[in-house]
Amino acid sequence: MPEHGSVNSLASTLQQQLADALTAALPDAGTADPLLRRSDRADFQANGILALAKKLKGNPRELASQVTAAIPAGGPIKEIEVSGPGFLNVTLTDRAIIETLAARDADDEGRLGVPYNSAAGTTVVDYAQPNVAKEMHVGHLRSAVIGDAMVQILEFTGETVVRRHHIGDWGTQFGMLIQYLIEHPGELNHESAGSAADGEAAMSSLNRLYKASRVLFDSDEEFKARSRDRVVALQAGDEETLSLWQRFVDESKIYFYSVFNKLDMEIRDPDIVGESGYNDMLEETCRILEESGVAVRSEGALCVFFDDVKGPDGNPVPLIVKKANGGYGYAATDLSAIRDRVQNLKANTLLYVVDARQALHFKMVFETARRAGWLNEDVKAVHLPFGTVLGKDGKPFKTREGETVRLADLLDEAIDRASAVVREKARDLTEDEITERATQVGIGAVKYADLSTSAARDYKFDLDQMVSLTGDTSVYIQYAHARSRSIKRKAGELKPQPHPELELAPAERALGLHLDQFGEVVAEVAAAYEPHKLASYLYQLSSLFTTFYDQCPVLKSDVPADMAENRLFLSDLTARTLHQGMELLGIRTPERL
């Protein structure tokens, strides 16, 4: 039985009925899977009898007939026919479709009947990892957008999610920056108002300081020596050095927050635990690895070796945990983070939303953590790799001058393009509303283009295509949602009301069957970390709604009242499903466009 508020999908109800019929008709079969899927010949097709016939050495068409005879009358099945070598084509009753959707609509938790994952645990999601004192560029987009969507989706399924932003806030470059600030004390002072202005001002002073200190570091040997001494002081925990380091971190956060705010993403202070957050664990991590024999000394460095990781020369390439000079590599920090997340945060799953180019690093780190016993049968680590953002020319996205594109500039341009689209369509929107909608459409367009591509693939960043009203874009989905809301506003006294007794038109059936799949899609996306499948579902739902809108008038005077109520019900449930689905992707759905 489903738990309170959750609704069994038509597919799962049908799956159960067919499985029971298989067992009843063919007791020798044991527990057999009907292998049910959607079909263009009927509502569903079951292919499981072919494999079963092979196992039982029987005629598949005869077995299929025995199974159909074992299905009790009066359920959701309208007709079932044996086709081809032994497939079952199943058509459901219109009543079953509307009754199931009515149950989804009536879910008092407002979850559209989507069940919670009964095996939910705790997942730490490591995403959106900018670097302190450095500008965020287009390369930071995907980790933030994909990570944020996975956080929302996992939480919706009942998972306890701990967000972690592993920012780059430690390392030798801070010696140079801090030393320069000591010698030029006013360099981080700026005055401005408003968060975006604060963010820009913070970044511009950080940029200026970074460039000036780099020039000095490269040209002045004495400054270089003082900078290196400053790194030692930082690592030793010298108070003055640490307080100046903290200024860089705080200044960078003002900037990060302004960019994430523009991206319509919530980043909270306690979730930012950068590389520095694990400093106190590094020595112990190395000691545990060495004492347990997982890591060994090689040419003075502490290393972990792997049989299947070799360099171009055929020699093993180790994971260096501690360098010969006593400095720690990224591996020591990443392994300490795993210890913290497993032992202190009690995570069952560690999800890393990180560039595909880091795949080998994570493979080695995860294998090391397994050997150390921090990852095991009950605790898994998953790298969710993503591809590169390309320009229209198919090459990595750069400015005309060949520089990396600033993320804030990219988002501003998306909002500008969206503004033209919204203004063109806007009939009854004020200037303030146009500005607000342009932001929701522009940022939504950027996120959706990213999320609608399988994460592992590269994708082309083409703003003209992204804000197009036609094709697989967020704007197309946002307009479908706004159109449904508009129908409801115009309906006046007419209320959305399901009528299971009515016969459905083909466009109504297609829309209804797709609406019913929402929960299954969310569960699949959460389990496989594939947000592009949710984007695809929402685009298909919008397309089916457009066909329904064209073929099944809701508010025309010649439409009978019960049919109008039923169609308004389907339209309203579509809007709610689009709104919920887009919210899980981190995209706004305005009521009017």
Short mmCIF file of N, CA and C in Angstrom, two decimals, residues 210-374:
data_model
loop_
_atom_site.label_atom_id
_atom_site.label_comp_id
_atom_site.label_asym_id
_atom_site.label_seq_id
_atom_site.Cartn_x
_atom_site.Cartn_y
_atom_site.Cartn_z
N TYR A 210 45.25 41.19 -6.84
CA TYR A 210 45.83 39.93 -7.33
C TYR A 210 46.84 40.22 -8.45
N LYS A 211 46.44 41.09 -9.39
CA LYS A 211 47.32 41.38 -10.54
C LYS A 211 48.58 42.11 -10.08
N ALA A 212 48.39 43.10 -9.20
CA ALA A 212 49.54 43.89 -8.72
C ALA A 212 50.53 43.00 -7.94
N SER A 213 49.99 42.12 -7.09
CA SER A 213 50.87 41.26 -6.28
C SER A 213 51.60 40.24 -7.17
N ARG A 214 50.91 39.77 -8.22
CA ARG A 214 51.52 38.80 -9.14
C ARG A 214 52.69 39.44 -9.90
N VAL A 215 52.49 40.69 -10.36
CA VAL A 215 53.56 41.40 -11.08
C VAL A 215 54.78 41.55 -10.17
N LEU A 216 54.52 41.95 -8.92
CA LEU A 216 55.61 42.15 -7.97
C LEU A 216 56.31 40.83 -7.66
N PHE A 217 55.53 39.78 -7.48
CA PHE A 217 56.05 38.44 -7.15
C PHE A 217 56.99 37.95 -8.27
N ASP A 218 56.58 38.22 -9.52
CA ASP A 218 57.37 37.73 -10.66
C ASP A 218 58.61 38.58 -10.94
N SER A 219 58.62 39.84 -10.42
CA SER A 219 59.72 40.73 -10.80
C SER A 219 60.66 41.08 -9.64
N ASP A 220 60.23 40.81 -8.41
CA ASP A 220 61.00 41.25 -7.24
C ASP A 220 61.34 40.04 -6.36
N GLU A 221 62.60 39.63 -6.40
CA GLU A 221 63.03 38.42 -5.67
C GLU A 221 62.84 38.57 -4.15
N GLU A 222 63.04 39.78 -3.64
CA GLU A 222 62.90 39.98 -2.19
C GLU A 222 61.43 39.85 -1.76
N PHE A 223 60.53 40.42 -2.60
CA PHE A 223 59.09 40.28 -2.30
C PHE A 223 58.68 38.79 -2.37
N LYS A 224 59.25 38.09 -3.36
CA LYS A 224 58.96 36.66 -3.51
C LYS A 224 59.37 35.90 -2.24
N ALA A 225 60.54 36.24 -1.72
CA ALA A 225 61.03 35.57 -0.50
C ALA A 225 60.12 35.89 0.69
N ARG A 226 59.72 37.18 0.81
CA ARG A 226 58.83 37.57 1.91
C ARG A 226 57.49 36.84 1.78
N SER A 227 57.00 36.67 0.56
CA SER A 227 55.72 35.98 0.32
C SER A 227 55.80 34.52 0.75
N ARG A 228 56.95 33.91 0.46
CA ARG A 228 57.11 32.49 0.83
C ARG A 228 57.17 32.33 2.35
N ASP A 229 57.81 33.28 3.01
CA ASP A 229 57.82 33.25 4.48
C ASP A 229 56.40 33.42 5.02
N ARG A 230 55.62 34.22 4.31
CA ARG A 230 54.24 34.50 4.75
C ARG A 230 53.38 33.21 4.65
N VAL A 231 53.65 32.38 3.64
CA VAL A 231 52.94 31.10 3.51
C VAL A 231 53.21 30.24 4.74
N VAL A 232 54.47 30.22 5.16
CA VAL A 232 54.87 29.43 6.34
C VAL A 232 54.12 29.96 7.57
N ALA A 233 54.05 31.29 7.68
CA ALA A 233 53.34 31.91 8.82
C ALA A 233 51.86 31.55 8.79
N LEU A 234 51.29 31.55 7.60
CA LEU A 234 49.86 31.20 7.45
C LEU A 234 49.62 29.76 7.90
N GLN A 235 50.48 28.86 7.41
CA GLN A 235 50.29 27.44 7.74
C GLN A 235 50.57 27.16 9.21
N ALA A 236 51.41 28.01 9.81
CA ALA A 236 51.71 27.83 11.24
C ALA A 236 50.63 28.45 12.14
N GLY A 237 49.66 29.17 11.51
CA GLY A 237 48.56 29.73 12.28
C GLY A 237 48.87 31.08 12.92
N ASP A 238 49.86 31.82 12.38
CA ASP A 238 50.19 33.16 12.89
C ASP A 238 48.93 34.04 12.87
N GLU A 239 48.69 34.71 13.99
CA GLU A 239 47.41 35.41 14.18
C GLU A 239 47.17 36.54 13.16
N GLU A 240 48.19 37.41 12.99
CA GLU A 240 48.03 38.55 12.07
C GLU A 240 47.79 38.04 10.63
N THR A 241 48.57 37.03 10.24
CA THR A 241 48.46 36.47 8.89
C THR A 241 47.07 35.88 8.67
N LEU A 242 46.60 35.13 9.68
CA LEU A 242 45.26 34.51 9.56
C LEU A 242 44.16 35.55 9.47
N SER A 243 44.29 36.66 10.21
CA SER A 243 43.22 37.66 10.17
C SER A 243 43.19 38.35 8.81
N LEU A 244 44.34 38.53 8.18
CA LEU A 244 44.38 39.11 6.82
C LEU A 244 43.85 38.11 5.80
N TRP A 245 44.21 36.83 6.00
CA TRP A 245 43.65 35.77 5.12
C TRP A 245 42.12 35.79 5.19
N GLN A 246 41.59 35.95 6.42
CA GLN A 246 40.13 35.97 6.61
C GLN A 246 39.50 37.14 5.85
N ARG A 247 40.23 38.26 5.77
CA ARG A 247 39.70 39.40 5.01
C ARG A 247 39.49 39.03 3.54
N PHE A 248 40.44 38.30 2.98
CA PHE A 248 40.30 37.86 1.58
C PHE A 248 39.08 36.94 1.41
N VAL A 249 38.92 36.04 2.38
CA VAL A 249 37.79 35.11 2.32
C VAL A 249 36.47 35.88 2.41
N ASP A 250 36.37 36.80 3.37
CA ASP A 250 35.13 37.56 3.57
C ASP A 250 34.80 38.43 2.36
N GLU A 251 35.83 39.05 1.82
CA GLU A 251 35.65 39.92 0.64
C GLU A 251 35.17 39.08 -0.55
N SER A 252 35.75 37.90 -0.69
CA SER A 252 35.36 37.01 -1.80
C SER A 252 33.92 36.53 -1.63
N LYS A 253 33.52 36.28 -0.39
CA LYS A 253 32.14 35.81 -0.14
C LYS A 253 31.12 36.86 -0.56
N ILE A 254 31.43 38.15 -0.31
CA ILE A 254 30.51 39.22 -0.74
C ILE A 254 30.29 39.08 -2.25
N TYR A 255 31.38 38.83 -2.95
CA TYR A 255 31.32 38.69 -4.41
C TYR A 255 30.58 37.40 -4.81
N PHE A 256 30.95 36.27 -4.17
CA PHE A 256 30.28 34.99 -4.50
C PHE A 256 28.78 35.13 -4.34
N TYR A 257 28.38 35.70 -3.19
CA TYR A 257 26.94 35.79 -2.90
C TYR A 257 26.22 36.63 -3.94
N SER A 258 26.87 37.66 -4.44
CA SER A 258 26.21 38.51 -5.45
C SER A 258 25.99 37.72 -6.74
N VAL A 259 26.94 36.85 -7.10
CA VAL A 259 26.79 36.04 -8.33
C VAL A 259 25.75 34.95 -8.12
N PHE A 260 25.81 34.27 -6.97
CA PHE A 260 24.83 33.20 -6.71
C PHE A 260 23.42 33.78 -6.59
N ASN A 261 23.33 34.98 -6.06
CA ASN A 261 22.04 35.65 -5.96
C ASN A 261 21.47 35.90 -7.36
N LYS A 262 22.34 36.31 -8.26
CA LYS A 262 21.92 36.54 -9.65
C LYS A 262 21.48 35.22 -10.29
N LEU A 263 22.16 34.14 -9.90
CA LEU A 263 21.80 32.80 -10.41
C LEU A 263 20.55 32.25 -9.74
N ASP A 264 19.98 33.01 -8.80
CA ASP A 264 18.78 32.60 -8.07
C ASP A 264 19.04 31.31 -7.30
N MET A 265 20.19 31.29 -6.62
CA MET A 265 20.58 30.13 -5.82
C MET A 265 20.88 30.57 -4.40
N GLU A 266 20.43 29.78 -3.44
CA GLU A 266 20.71 30.11 -2.04
C GLU A 266 22.00 29.42 -1.60
N ILE A 267 22.98 30.22 -1.20
CA ILE A 267 24.22 29.68 -0.65
C ILE A 267 24.31 30.21 0.78
N ARG A 268 24.46 29.28 1.73
CA ARG A 268 24.46 29.71 3.14
C ARG A 268 25.86 29.58 3.74
N ASP A 269 26.14 30.49 4.65
CA ASP A 269 27.48 30.53 5.26
C ASP A 269 27.94 29.19 5.86
N PRO A 270 27.09 28.50 6.65
CA PRO A 270 27.57 27.25 7.26
C PRO A 270 27.90 26.17 6.23
N ASP A 271 27.38 26.31 5.00
CA ASP A 271 27.61 25.28 3.97
C ASP A 271 28.96 25.47 3.27
N ILE A 272 29.57 26.65 3.50
CA ILE A 272 30.88 26.91 2.87
C ILE A 272 31.97 26.38 3.79
N VAL A 273 32.51 25.22 3.42
CA VAL A 273 33.64 24.65 4.17
C VAL A 273 34.72 24.40 3.13
N GLY A 274 35.63 25.36 3.03
CA GLY A 274 36.65 25.30 1.99
C GLY A 274 37.79 24.37 2.35
N GLU A 275 38.84 24.43 1.52
CA GLU A 275 40.00 23.56 1.75
C GLU A 275 40.57 23.78 3.16
N SER A 276 40.52 25.04 3.63
CA SER A 276 41.08 25.36 4.95
C SER A 276 40.35 24.65 6.09
N GLY A 277 39.09 24.27 5.83
CA GLY A 277 38.27 23.64 6.88
C GLY A 277 38.80 22.29 7.33
N TYR A 278 39.72 21.72 6.54
CA TYR A 278 40.22 20.37 6.86
C TYR A 278 41.69 20.39 7.30
N ASN A 279 42.27 21.60 7.46
CA ASN A 279 43.69 21.71 7.81
C ASN A 279 44.07 20.89 9.03
N ASP A 280 43.21 20.95 10.05
CA ASP A 280 43.56 20.28 11.32
C ASP A 280 43.54 18.76 11.20
N MET A 281 42.98 18.24 10.10
CA MET A 281 42.87 16.79 9.95
C MET A 281 43.97 16.20 9.08
N LEU A 282 44.71 17.05 8.37
CA LEU A 282 45.62 16.55 7.33
C LEU A 282 46.69 15.61 7.87
N GLU A 283 47.32 16.02 8.97
CA GLU A 283 48.42 15.21 9.52
C GLU A 283 47.89 13.84 9.96
N GLU A 284 46.72 13.84 10.61
CA GLU A 284 46.14 12.57 11.09
C GLU A 284 45.74 11.68 9.91
N THR A 285 45.19 12.29 8.88
CA THR A 285 44.81 11.51 7.68
C THR A 285 46.05 10.80 7.12
N CYS A 286 47.15 11.54 7.02
CA CYS A 286 48.39 10.94 6.49
C CYS A 286 48.90 9.82 7.40
N ARG A 287 48.83 10.08 8.71
CA ARG A 287 49.31 9.07 9.68
C ARG A 287 48.51 7.78 9.56
N ILE A 288 47.16 7.91 9.50
CA ILE A 288 46.29 6.72 9.39
C ILE A 288 46.62 5.95 8.11
N LEU A 289 46.77 6.67 7.00
CA LEU A 289 47.05 6.01 5.72
C LEU A 289 48.40 5.30 5.74
N GLU A 290 49.39 5.93 6.37
CA GLU A 290 50.73 5.32 6.40
C GLU A 290 50.75 4.13 7.36
N GLU A 291 50.17 4.29 8.53
CA GLU A 291 50.19 3.20 9.51
C GLU A 291 49.42 1.98 9.04
N SER A 292 48.35 2.21 8.27
CA SER A 292 47.55 1.07 7.79
C SER A 292 48.14 0.45 6.53
N GLY A 293 49.21 1.07 6.01
CA GLY A 293 49.85 0.52 4.81
C GLY A 293 49.15 0.90 3.51
N VAL A 294 48.13 1.73 3.60
CA VAL A 294 47.43 2.16 2.38
C VAL A 294 48.35 3.08 1.57
N ALA A 295 49.11 3.94 2.28
CA ALA A 295 50.06 4.84 1.62
C ALA A 295 51.48 4.44 2.00
N VAL A 296 52.41 4.62 1.07
CA VAL A 296 53.82 4.26 1.33
C VAL A 296 54.73 5.42 0.93
N ARG A 297 55.93 5.43 1.51
CA ARG A 297 56.90 6.47 1.16
C ARG A 297 57.57 6.11 -0.18
N SER A 298 57.67 7.10 -1.05
CA SER A 298 58.34 6.89 -2.33
C SER A 298 59.06 8.19 -2.68
N GLU A 299 60.40 8.11 -2.74
CA GLU A 299 61.22 9.30 -3.01
C GLU A 299 60.87 10.45 -2.05
N GLY A 300 60.62 10.08 -0.81
CA GLY A 300 60.35 11.09 0.22
C GLY A 300 58.90 11.51 0.34
N ALA A 301 58.09 11.21 -0.68
CA ALA A 301 56.67 11.60 -0.64
C ALA A 301 55.82 10.43 -0.14
N LEU A 302 54.65 10.76 0.43
CA LEU A 302 53.72 9.73 0.88
C LEU A 302 52.73 9.48 -0.27
N CYS A 303 52.72 8.26 -0.80
CA CYS A 303 51.98 7.98 -2.04
C CYS A 303 51.08 6.75 -1.90
N VAL A 304 50.04 6.72 -2.74
CA VAL A 304 49.19 5.54 -2.88
C VAL A 304 49.31 5.09 -4.33
N PHE A 305 49.57 3.79 -4.54
CA PHE A 305 49.75 3.27 -5.91
C PHE A 305 48.57 2.41 -6.32
N PHE A 306 48.34 2.34 -7.64
CA PHE A 306 47.20 1.59 -8.20
C PHE A 306 47.69 0.78 -9.40
N ASP A 307 47.23 -0.47 -9.49
CA ASP A 307 47.65 -1.33 -10.60
C ASP A 307 47.20 -0.78 -11.95
N ASP A 308 46.01 -0.14 -11.96
CA ASP A 308 45.44 0.23 -13.26
C ASP A 308 45.66 1.70 -13.63
N VAL A 309 46.48 2.41 -12.86
CA VAL A 309 46.75 3.83 -13.19
C VAL A 309 48.23 3.97 -13.54
N LYS A 310 48.49 4.09 -14.85
CA LYS A 310 49.87 4.20 -15.32
C LYS A 310 50.01 5.42 -16.22
N GLY A 311 51.20 5.99 -16.22
CA GLY A 311 51.47 7.15 -17.08
C GLY A 311 51.78 6.71 -18.50
N PRO A 312 52.06 7.68 -19.39
CA PRO A 312 52.38 7.37 -20.79
C PRO A 312 53.60 6.45 -20.92
N ASP A 313 54.50 6.51 -19.90
CA ASP A 313 55.72 5.66 -19.97
C ASP A 313 55.47 4.26 -19.44
N GLY A 314 54.22 3.98 -19.01
CA GLY A 314 53.90 2.64 -18.51
C GLY A 314 54.18 2.45 -17.03
N ASN A 315 54.77 3.45 -16.38
CA ASN A 315 55.05 3.35 -14.95
C ASN A 315 53.82 3.78 -14.13
N PRO A 316 53.65 3.21 -12.93
CA PRO A 316 52.49 3.57 -12.11
C PRO A 316 52.51 5.06 -11.75
N VAL A 317 51.32 5.69 -11.80
CA VAL A 317 51.20 7.09 -11.38
C VAL A 317 50.55 7.09 -10.00
N PRO A 318 51.25 7.57 -8.99
CA PRO A 318 50.67 7.51 -7.64
C PRO A 318 49.77 8.71 -7.34
N LEU A 319 48.95 8.55 -6.31
CA LEU A 319 48.24 9.68 -5.71
C LEU A 319 49.17 10.19 -4.61
N ILE A 320 49.63 11.44 -4.73
CA ILE A 320 50.56 11.98 -3.73
C ILE A 320 49.76 12.65 -2.62
N VAL A 321 49.84 12.08 -1.43
CA VAL A 321 49.08 12.60 -0.29
C VAL A 321 49.90 13.67 0.45
N LYS A 322 51.20 13.43 0.56
CA LYS A 322 52.08 14.41 1.20
C LYS A 322 53.37 14.50 0.37
N LYS A 323 53.75 15.73 0.03
CA LYS A 323 54.92 15.91 -0.83
C LYS A 323 56.20 15.68 -0.04
N ALA A 324 57.28 15.51 -0.78
CA ALA A 324 58.58 15.26 -0.14
C ALA A 324 59.00 16.44 0.75
N ASN A 325 58.55 17.67 0.39
CA ASN A 325 58.93 18.85 1.19
C ASN A 325 58.02 19.06 2.41
N GLY A 326 57.09 18.10 2.63
CA GLY A 326 56.20 18.19 3.79
C GLY A 326 54.88 18.88 3.51
N GLY A 327 54.73 19.46 2.31
CA GLY A 327 53.46 20.11 1.95
C GLY A 327 52.40 19.07 1.60
N TYR A 328 51.15 19.45 1.76
CA TYR A 328 50.05 18.52 1.48
C TYR A 328 49.46 18.79 0.10
N GLY A 329 49.12 17.72 -0.61
CA GLY A 329 48.47 17.88 -1.91
C GLY A 329 46.95 17.94 -1.75
N TYR A 330 46.27 18.14 -2.89
CA TYR A 330 44.80 18.16 -2.87
C TYR A 330 44.23 16.86 -2.30
N ALA A 331 44.96 15.76 -2.54
CA ALA A 331 44.46 14.45 -2.11
C ALA A 331 44.28 14.40 -0.59
N ALA A 332 45.22 14.99 0.14
CA ALA A 332 45.14 14.96 1.61
C ALA A 332 43.87 15.69 2.07
N THR A 333 43.58 16.84 1.41
CA THR A 333 42.37 17.61 1.76
C THR A 333 41.12 16.82 1.41
N ASP A 334 41.10 16.24 0.20
CA ASP A 334 39.90 15.50 -0.24
C ASP A 334 39.65 14.26 0.63
N LEU A 335 40.72 13.59 1.03
CA LEU A 335 40.56 12.40 1.88
C LEU A 335 40.11 12.80 3.29
N SER A 336 40.61 13.93 3.78
CA SER A 336 40.17 14.43 5.09
C SER A 336 38.70 14.82 5.04
N ALA A 337 38.28 15.42 3.91
CA ALA A 337 36.87 15.78 3.74
C ALA A 337 35.99 14.53 3.75
N ILE A 338 36.46 13.46 3.13
CA ILE A 338 35.69 12.20 3.14
C ILE A 338 35.56 11.69 4.58
N ARG A 339 36.65 11.70 5.32
CA ARG A 339 36.59 11.27 6.73
C ARG A 339 35.56 12.09 7.50
N ASP A 340 35.61 13.41 7.32
CA ASP A 340 34.70 14.30 8.04
C ASP A 340 33.24 14.02 7.66
N ARG A 341 33.00 13.86 6.36
CA ARG A 341 31.63 13.70 5.88
C ARG A 341 31.03 12.35 6.29
N VAL A 342 31.89 11.35 6.36
CA VAL A 342 31.40 10.01 6.75
C VAL A 342 31.29 9.90 8.28
N GLN A 343 32.35 10.32 8.98
CA GLN A 343 32.39 10.08 10.43
C GLN A 343 31.62 11.12 11.23
N ASN A 344 31.68 12.40 10.81
CA ASN A 344 31.02 13.45 11.59
C ASN A 344 29.63 13.80 11.05
N LEU A 345 29.48 13.83 9.73
CA LEU A 345 28.17 14.19 9.14
C LEU A 345 27.29 12.95 8.94
N LYS A 346 27.88 11.76 9.13
CA LYS A 346 27.13 10.48 9.05
C LYS A 346 26.47 10.29 7.67
N ALA A 347 27.20 10.64 6.62
CA ALA A 347 26.65 10.52 5.26
C ALA A 347 26.70 9.07 4.78
N ASN A 348 25.65 8.68 4.00
CA ASN A 348 25.68 7.38 3.31
C ASN A 348 26.21 7.53 1.89
N THR A 349 26.03 8.75 1.35
CA THR A 349 26.44 9.02 -0.03
C THR A 349 27.17 10.35 -0.10
N LEU A 350 28.28 10.36 -0.83
CA LEU A 350 29.01 11.60 -1.09
C LEU A 350 28.92 11.85 -2.59
N LEU A 351 28.29 12.96 -2.96
CA LEU A 351 28.10 13.27 -4.38
C LEU A 351 28.95 14.48 -4.74
N TYR A 352 29.89 14.28 -5.67
CA TYR A 352 30.80 15.35 -6.09
C TYR A 352 30.41 15.84 -7.48
N VAL A 353 29.92 17.08 -7.57
CA VAL A 353 29.55 17.65 -8.87
C VAL A 353 30.75 18.46 -9.35
N VAL A 354 31.63 17.77 -10.07
CA VAL A 354 32.93 18.34 -10.43
C VAL A 354 33.26 18.00 -11.89
N ASP A 355 33.94 18.93 -12.54
CA ASP A 355 34.39 18.80 -13.92
C ASP A 355 34.90 17.38 -14.26
N ALA A 356 34.54 16.90 -15.45
CA ALA A 356 34.94 15.55 -15.90
C ALA A 356 36.46 15.38 -15.93
N ARG A 357 37.18 16.49 -16.08
CA ARG A 357 38.65 16.39 -16.16
C ARG A 357 39.27 15.93 -14.84
N GLN A 358 38.49 15.95 -13.76
CA GLN A 358 38.98 15.49 -12.45
C GLN A 358 38.68 14.00 -12.22
N ALA A 359 38.21 13.31 -13.26
CA ALA A 359 37.74 11.91 -13.08
C ALA A 359 38.83 11.00 -12.50
N LEU A 360 40.05 11.10 -13.03
CA LEU A 360 41.12 10.21 -12.56
C LEU A 360 41.46 10.52 -11.10
N HIS A 361 41.53 11.81 -10.76
CA HIS A 361 41.82 12.21 -9.38
C HIS A 361 40.81 11.58 -8.42
N PHE A 362 39.51 11.70 -8.76
CA PHE A 362 38.48 11.17 -7.85
C PHE A 362 38.49 9.64 -7.82
N LYS A 363 38.78 9.03 -8.94
CA LYS A 363 38.87 7.56 -8.95
C LYS A 363 39.93 7.10 -7.95
N MET A 364 41.08 7.77 -7.95
CA MET A 364 42.18 7.41 -7.05
C MET A 364 41.84 7.75 -5.59
N VAL A 365 41.23 8.91 -5.38
CA VAL A 365 40.87 9.32 -4.01
C VAL A 365 39.83 8.36 -3.42
N PHE A 366 38.81 8.01 -4.22
CA PHE A 366 37.75 7.11 -3.72
C PHE A 366 38.32 5.72 -3.43
N GLU A 367 39.21 5.25 -4.31
CA GLU A 367 39.80 3.92 -4.09
C GLU A 367 40.66 3.93 -2.82
N THR A 368 41.39 5.02 -2.60
CA THR A 368 42.20 5.15 -1.37
C THR A 368 41.29 5.12 -0.14
N ALA A 369 40.18 5.87 -0.21
CA ALA A 369 39.24 5.92 0.92
C ALA A 369 38.62 4.55 1.17
N ARG A 370 38.40 3.78 0.08
CA ARG A 370 37.86 2.41 0.26
C ARG A 370 38.89 1.53 0.98
N ARG A 371 40.14 1.62 0.52
CA ARG A 371 41.20 0.81 1.15
C ARG A 371 41.35 1.17 2.63
N ALA A 372 41.13 2.45 2.96
CA ALA A 372 41.27 2.90 4.36
C ALA A 372 40.03 2.53 5.18
N GLY A 373 38.96 2.07 4.50
CA GLY A 373 37.75 1.66 5.21
C GLY A 373 36.75 2.78 5.43
N TRP A 374 37.03 3.99 4.88
CA TRP A 374 36.09 5.11 5.07
C TRP A 374 34.89 4.99 4.12
#
